[in-house]
Short mmCIF file of C-alpha atoms in Angstrom, two decimals:
data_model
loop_
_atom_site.label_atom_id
_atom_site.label_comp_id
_atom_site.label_asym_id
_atom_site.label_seq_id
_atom_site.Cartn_x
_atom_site.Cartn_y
_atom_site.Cartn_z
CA UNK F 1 263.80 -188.07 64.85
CA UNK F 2 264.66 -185.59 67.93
CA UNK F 3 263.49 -185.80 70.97
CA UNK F 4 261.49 -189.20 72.26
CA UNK F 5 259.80 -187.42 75.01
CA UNK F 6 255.93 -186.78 74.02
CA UNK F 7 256.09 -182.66 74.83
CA UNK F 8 252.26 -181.07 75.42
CA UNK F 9 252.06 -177.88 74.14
CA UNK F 10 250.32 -174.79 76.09
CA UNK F 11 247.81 -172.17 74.63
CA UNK F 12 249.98 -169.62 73.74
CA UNK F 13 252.46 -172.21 71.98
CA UNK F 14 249.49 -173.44 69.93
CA UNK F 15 248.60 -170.15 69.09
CA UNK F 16 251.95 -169.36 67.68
CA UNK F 17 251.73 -173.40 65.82
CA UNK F 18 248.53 -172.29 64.51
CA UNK F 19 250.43 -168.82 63.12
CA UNK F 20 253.26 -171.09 61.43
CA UNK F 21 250.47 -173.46 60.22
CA UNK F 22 248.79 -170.58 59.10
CA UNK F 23 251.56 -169.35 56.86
CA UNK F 24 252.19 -172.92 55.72
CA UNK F 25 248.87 -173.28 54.35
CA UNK F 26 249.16 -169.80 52.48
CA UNK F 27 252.58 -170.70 50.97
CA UNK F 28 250.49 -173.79 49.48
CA UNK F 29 248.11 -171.28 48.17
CA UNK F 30 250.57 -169.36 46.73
CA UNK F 31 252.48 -171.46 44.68
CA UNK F 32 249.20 -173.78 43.46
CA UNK F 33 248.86 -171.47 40.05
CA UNK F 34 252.12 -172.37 39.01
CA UNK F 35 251.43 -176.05 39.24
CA UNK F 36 251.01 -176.10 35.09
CA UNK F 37 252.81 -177.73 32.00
CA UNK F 38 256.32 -176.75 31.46
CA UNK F 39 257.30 -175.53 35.04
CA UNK F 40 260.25 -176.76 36.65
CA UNK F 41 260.38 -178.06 40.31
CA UNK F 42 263.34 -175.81 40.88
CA UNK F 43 261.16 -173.11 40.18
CA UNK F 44 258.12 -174.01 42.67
CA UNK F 45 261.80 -174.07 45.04
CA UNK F 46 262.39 -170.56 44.13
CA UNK F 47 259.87 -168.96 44.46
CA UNK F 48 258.60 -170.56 47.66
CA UNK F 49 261.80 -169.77 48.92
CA UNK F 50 261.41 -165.92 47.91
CA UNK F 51 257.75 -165.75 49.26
CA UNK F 52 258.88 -167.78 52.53
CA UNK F 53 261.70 -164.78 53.53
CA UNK F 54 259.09 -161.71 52.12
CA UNK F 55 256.87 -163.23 54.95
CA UNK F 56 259.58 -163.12 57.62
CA UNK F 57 260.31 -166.81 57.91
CA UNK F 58 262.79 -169.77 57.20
CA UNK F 59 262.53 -172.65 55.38
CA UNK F 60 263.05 -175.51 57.60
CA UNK F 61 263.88 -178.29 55.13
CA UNK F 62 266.60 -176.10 53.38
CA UNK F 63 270.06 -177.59 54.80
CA UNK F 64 268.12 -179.79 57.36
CA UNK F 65 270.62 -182.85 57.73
CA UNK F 66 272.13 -181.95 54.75
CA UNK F 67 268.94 -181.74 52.36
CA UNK F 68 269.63 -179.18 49.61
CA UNK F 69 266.47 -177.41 48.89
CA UNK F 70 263.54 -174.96 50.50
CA UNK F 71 260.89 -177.41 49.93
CA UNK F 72 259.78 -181.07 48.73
CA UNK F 73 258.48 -182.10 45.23
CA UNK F 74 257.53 -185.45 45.24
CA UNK F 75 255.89 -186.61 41.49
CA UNK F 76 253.91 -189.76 40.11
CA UNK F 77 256.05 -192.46 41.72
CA UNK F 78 258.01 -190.29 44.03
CA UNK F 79 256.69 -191.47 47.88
CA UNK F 80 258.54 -188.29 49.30
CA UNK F 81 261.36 -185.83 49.81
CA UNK F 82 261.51 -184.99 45.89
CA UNK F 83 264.47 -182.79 45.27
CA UNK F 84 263.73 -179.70 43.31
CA UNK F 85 265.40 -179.65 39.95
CA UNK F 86 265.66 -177.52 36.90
CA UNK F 87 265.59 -180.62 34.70
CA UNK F 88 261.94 -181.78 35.91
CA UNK F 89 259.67 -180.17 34.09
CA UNK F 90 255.77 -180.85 35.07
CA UNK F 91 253.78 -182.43 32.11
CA UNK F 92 250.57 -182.93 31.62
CA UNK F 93 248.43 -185.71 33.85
CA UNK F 94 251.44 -185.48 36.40
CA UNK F 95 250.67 -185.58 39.94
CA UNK F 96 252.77 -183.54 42.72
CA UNK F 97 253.00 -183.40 46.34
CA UNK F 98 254.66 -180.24 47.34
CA UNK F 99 255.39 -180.11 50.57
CA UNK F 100 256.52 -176.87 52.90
CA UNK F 101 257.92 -176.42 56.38
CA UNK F 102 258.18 -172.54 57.33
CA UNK F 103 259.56 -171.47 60.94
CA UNK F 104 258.07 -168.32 61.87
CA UNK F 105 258.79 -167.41 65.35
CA UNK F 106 260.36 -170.32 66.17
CA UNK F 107 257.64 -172.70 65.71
CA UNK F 108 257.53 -175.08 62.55
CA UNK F 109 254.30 -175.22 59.97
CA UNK F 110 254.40 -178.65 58.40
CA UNK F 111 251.99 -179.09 55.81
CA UNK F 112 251.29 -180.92 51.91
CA UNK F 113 248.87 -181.35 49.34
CA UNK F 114 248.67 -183.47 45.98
CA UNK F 115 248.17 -180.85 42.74
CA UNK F 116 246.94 -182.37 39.30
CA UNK F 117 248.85 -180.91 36.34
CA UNK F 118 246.13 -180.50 33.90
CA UNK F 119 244.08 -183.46 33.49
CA UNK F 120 244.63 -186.71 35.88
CA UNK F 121 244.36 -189.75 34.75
CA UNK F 122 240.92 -191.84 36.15
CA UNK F 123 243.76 -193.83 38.42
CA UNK F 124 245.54 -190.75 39.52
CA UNK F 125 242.11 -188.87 40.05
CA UNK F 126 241.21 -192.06 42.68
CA UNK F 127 244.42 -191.66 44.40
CA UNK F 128 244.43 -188.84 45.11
CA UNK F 129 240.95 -188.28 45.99
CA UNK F 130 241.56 -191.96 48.26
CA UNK F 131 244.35 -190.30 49.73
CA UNK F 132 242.44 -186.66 50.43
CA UNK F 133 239.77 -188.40 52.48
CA UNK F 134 242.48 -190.62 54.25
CA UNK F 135 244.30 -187.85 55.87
CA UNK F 136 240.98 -186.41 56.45
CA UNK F 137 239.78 -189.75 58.57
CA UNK F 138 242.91 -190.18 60.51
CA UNK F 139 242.35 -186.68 61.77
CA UNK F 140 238.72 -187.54 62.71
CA UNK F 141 239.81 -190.48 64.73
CA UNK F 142 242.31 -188.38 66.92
CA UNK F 143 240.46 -187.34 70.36
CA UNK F 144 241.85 -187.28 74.14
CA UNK F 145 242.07 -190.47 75.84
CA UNK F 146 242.23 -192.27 72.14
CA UNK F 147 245.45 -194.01 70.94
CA UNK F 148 247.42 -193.39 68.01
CA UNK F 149 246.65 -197.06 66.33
CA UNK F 150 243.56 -195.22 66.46
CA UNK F 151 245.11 -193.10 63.25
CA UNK F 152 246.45 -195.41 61.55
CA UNK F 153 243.32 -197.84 61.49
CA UNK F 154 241.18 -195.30 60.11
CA UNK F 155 243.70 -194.59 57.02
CA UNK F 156 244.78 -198.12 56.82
CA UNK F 157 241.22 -199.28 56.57
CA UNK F 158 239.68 -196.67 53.98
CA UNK F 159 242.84 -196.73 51.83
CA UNK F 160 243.08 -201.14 51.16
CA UNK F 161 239.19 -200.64 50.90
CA UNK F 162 239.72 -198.68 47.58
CA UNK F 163 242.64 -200.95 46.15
CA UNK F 164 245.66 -199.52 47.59
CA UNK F 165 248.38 -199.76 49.85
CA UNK F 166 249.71 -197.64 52.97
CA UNK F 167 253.36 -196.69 53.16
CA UNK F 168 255.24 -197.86 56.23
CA UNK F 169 258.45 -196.82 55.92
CA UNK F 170 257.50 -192.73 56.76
CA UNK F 171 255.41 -191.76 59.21
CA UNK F 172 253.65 -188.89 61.08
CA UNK F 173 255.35 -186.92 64.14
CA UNK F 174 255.54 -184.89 66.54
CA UNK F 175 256.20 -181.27 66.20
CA UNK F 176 256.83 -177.61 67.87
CA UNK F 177 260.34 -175.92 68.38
CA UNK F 178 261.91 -179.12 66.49
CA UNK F 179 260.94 -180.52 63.00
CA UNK F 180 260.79 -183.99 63.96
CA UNK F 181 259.97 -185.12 67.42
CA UNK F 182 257.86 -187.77 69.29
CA UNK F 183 255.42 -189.23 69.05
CA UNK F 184 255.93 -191.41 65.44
CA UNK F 185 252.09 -191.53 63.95
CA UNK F 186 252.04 -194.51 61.22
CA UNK F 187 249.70 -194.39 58.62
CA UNK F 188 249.03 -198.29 59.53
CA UNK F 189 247.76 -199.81 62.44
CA UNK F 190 245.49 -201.21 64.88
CA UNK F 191 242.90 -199.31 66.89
CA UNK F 192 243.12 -198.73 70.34
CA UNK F 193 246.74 -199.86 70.72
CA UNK F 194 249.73 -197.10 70.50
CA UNK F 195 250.13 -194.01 72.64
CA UNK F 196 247.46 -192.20 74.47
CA UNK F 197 246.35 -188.92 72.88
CA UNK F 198 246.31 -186.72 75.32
CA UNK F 199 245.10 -182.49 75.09
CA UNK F 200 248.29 -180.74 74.13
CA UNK F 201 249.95 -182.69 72.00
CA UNK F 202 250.84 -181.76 68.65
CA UNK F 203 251.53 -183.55 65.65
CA UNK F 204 251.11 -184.63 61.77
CA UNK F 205 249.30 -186.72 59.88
CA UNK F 206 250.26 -187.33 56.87
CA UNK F 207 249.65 -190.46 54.61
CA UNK F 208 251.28 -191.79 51.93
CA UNK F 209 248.99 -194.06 49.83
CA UNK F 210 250.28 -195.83 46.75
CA UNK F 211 248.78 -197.17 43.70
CA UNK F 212 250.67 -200.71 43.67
CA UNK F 213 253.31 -202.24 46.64
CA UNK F 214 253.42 -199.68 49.96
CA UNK F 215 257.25 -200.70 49.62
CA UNK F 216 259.46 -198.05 49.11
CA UNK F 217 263.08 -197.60 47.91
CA UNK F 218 264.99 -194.36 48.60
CA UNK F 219 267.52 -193.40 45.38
CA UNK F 220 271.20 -192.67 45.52
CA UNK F 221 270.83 -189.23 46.37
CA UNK F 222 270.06 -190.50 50.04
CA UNK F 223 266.42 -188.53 50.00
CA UNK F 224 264.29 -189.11 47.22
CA UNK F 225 261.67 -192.00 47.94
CA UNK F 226 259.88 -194.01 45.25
CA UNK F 227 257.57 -197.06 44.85
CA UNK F 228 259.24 -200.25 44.61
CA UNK F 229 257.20 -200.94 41.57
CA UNK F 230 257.46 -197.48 39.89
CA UNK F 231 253.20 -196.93 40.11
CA UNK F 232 251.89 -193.03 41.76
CA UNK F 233 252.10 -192.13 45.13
CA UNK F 234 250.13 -189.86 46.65
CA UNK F 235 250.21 -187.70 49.94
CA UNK F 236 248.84 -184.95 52.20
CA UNK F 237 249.47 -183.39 55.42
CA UNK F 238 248.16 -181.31 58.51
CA UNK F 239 249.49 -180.28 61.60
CA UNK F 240 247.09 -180.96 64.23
CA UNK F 241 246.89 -180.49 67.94
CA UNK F 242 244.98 -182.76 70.28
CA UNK F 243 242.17 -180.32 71.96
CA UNK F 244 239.90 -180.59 75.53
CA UNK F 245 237.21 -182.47 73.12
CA UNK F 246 238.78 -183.41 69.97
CA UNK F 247 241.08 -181.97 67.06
CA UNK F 248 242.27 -178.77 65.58
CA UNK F 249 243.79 -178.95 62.39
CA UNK F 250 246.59 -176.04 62.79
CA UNK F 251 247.73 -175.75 58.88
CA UNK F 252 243.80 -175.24 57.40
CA UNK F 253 243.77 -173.12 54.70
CA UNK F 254 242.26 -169.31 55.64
CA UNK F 255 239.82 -170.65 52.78
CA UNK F 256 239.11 -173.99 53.81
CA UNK F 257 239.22 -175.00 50.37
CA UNK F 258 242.37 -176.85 50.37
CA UNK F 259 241.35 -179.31 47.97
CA UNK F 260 238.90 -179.50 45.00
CA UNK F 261 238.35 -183.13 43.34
CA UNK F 262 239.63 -182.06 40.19
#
């Protein structure tokens, strides 16, 4: 995590958030028709690499402490912070969370979504729809003078009410100029306890809802997070910025069709 001090952001550096987020969103968009049968992670890398540079930016996760690739694949029972790989091949009833940081200008657009490869399974259809809605409620909750167990409570709460469980070990945070910064937003909590929201801030929320255990192991390559019991994980994410009366979701999709219940 960088910095612990809580930075509030002004206009103009929400407008140029808002630009990254922007371009985020649209790298999503981009690579979603290649989400099919027989396509290697490495080449969702690739290509989101290529389209990252046409569009003038970086990647931030490529060589960020050490990680080796332009973006994250994270499928079935991987939590988060897949590594791309020529070996995985998507197959059929697979799920996916791809997720993308570009810099553009110097501000970071942090943003993921769960893809179906071809048909879901009834369980993987619930997850991921669970999960959907659960980013979607924790964003609802955020307002100025609220608290960020206000987040958490609101995920937390929908999430066991359908059967599942709420990772602890990652969490939301902070984020401008730097990739990781304060404050930490778990997916877990109480409401009305945590850090005042206040207009300005900036941040992500980003759940990670599993089928079985929320307990996590991270694999030998010092990245790669799974379920303790090997059942699907599911995630999304937005960058959002605390407003004058409420929320602005900065990575939202020029189509505001993000997500269709497959």
């Amino acid at each position: 995590m960088g910095s612990e001090t809580i930075v509030l952001l002004s206009r103009r550096e929400i407008d140029k958030m808002r630009k990254a987020g922007i371009l985020a969103s649209q790298l999503l968009d981009h690579l979603a028709p290649m989400v099919q049968p027989g396509v290697s992670t490495l080449e969702l890398n690739d290509e989101a690499e290529r389209w990252t540079r046409e569009n003038g930016a970086i990647s931030a996760p490529l060589g960020y402490n050490g990680f080796p690739k332009s973006i994250c694949t994270s499928v079935n029972e991987v939590i988060c912070h897949g590594i791309p790989n020529a070996k995985q091949k998507l197959k059929d009833g697979d799920i996916i969370n791809i997720d993308v940081t570009p810099i553009l200008d110097g501000y970071y657009g942090d943003t993921s979504r769960t893809f179906f490869v071809g048909t879901p399974s009834p369980v993987a259809k619930k997850l991921v729809d669970v999960t959907y809605e659960c980013m979607m409620r924790g964003i609802a909750a955020v307002k100025p003078g609220g608290r960020i167990g206000d987040i958490g409570a609101a995920i937390q709460e929908y999430a066991e009410g359908h059967g599942f469980s709420v990772v602890r070990d990652f969490v939301g945070h902070g984020i401008n100029r730097e990739f990781h910064t304060a404050p930490q937003v778990p997916h877990y909590g109480v409401k009305g306890k945590g850090k005042r929201l206040r207009k300005g801030m900036v941040f992500t929320i980003e759940p990670m809802i599993n089928e079985g255990t929320y307990e996590a192991q991270v694999l030998d390559d010092n990245w790669t997070a799974i379920t303790k019991d090997g059942k699907l994980s599911a995630q999304f994410e937005h960058t959002i910025a605390v407003t004058d009366s409420g929320v602005e979701i900065l990575t939202l999709p020029e189509s505001k069709d993000e997500y269709k219940s497959a």
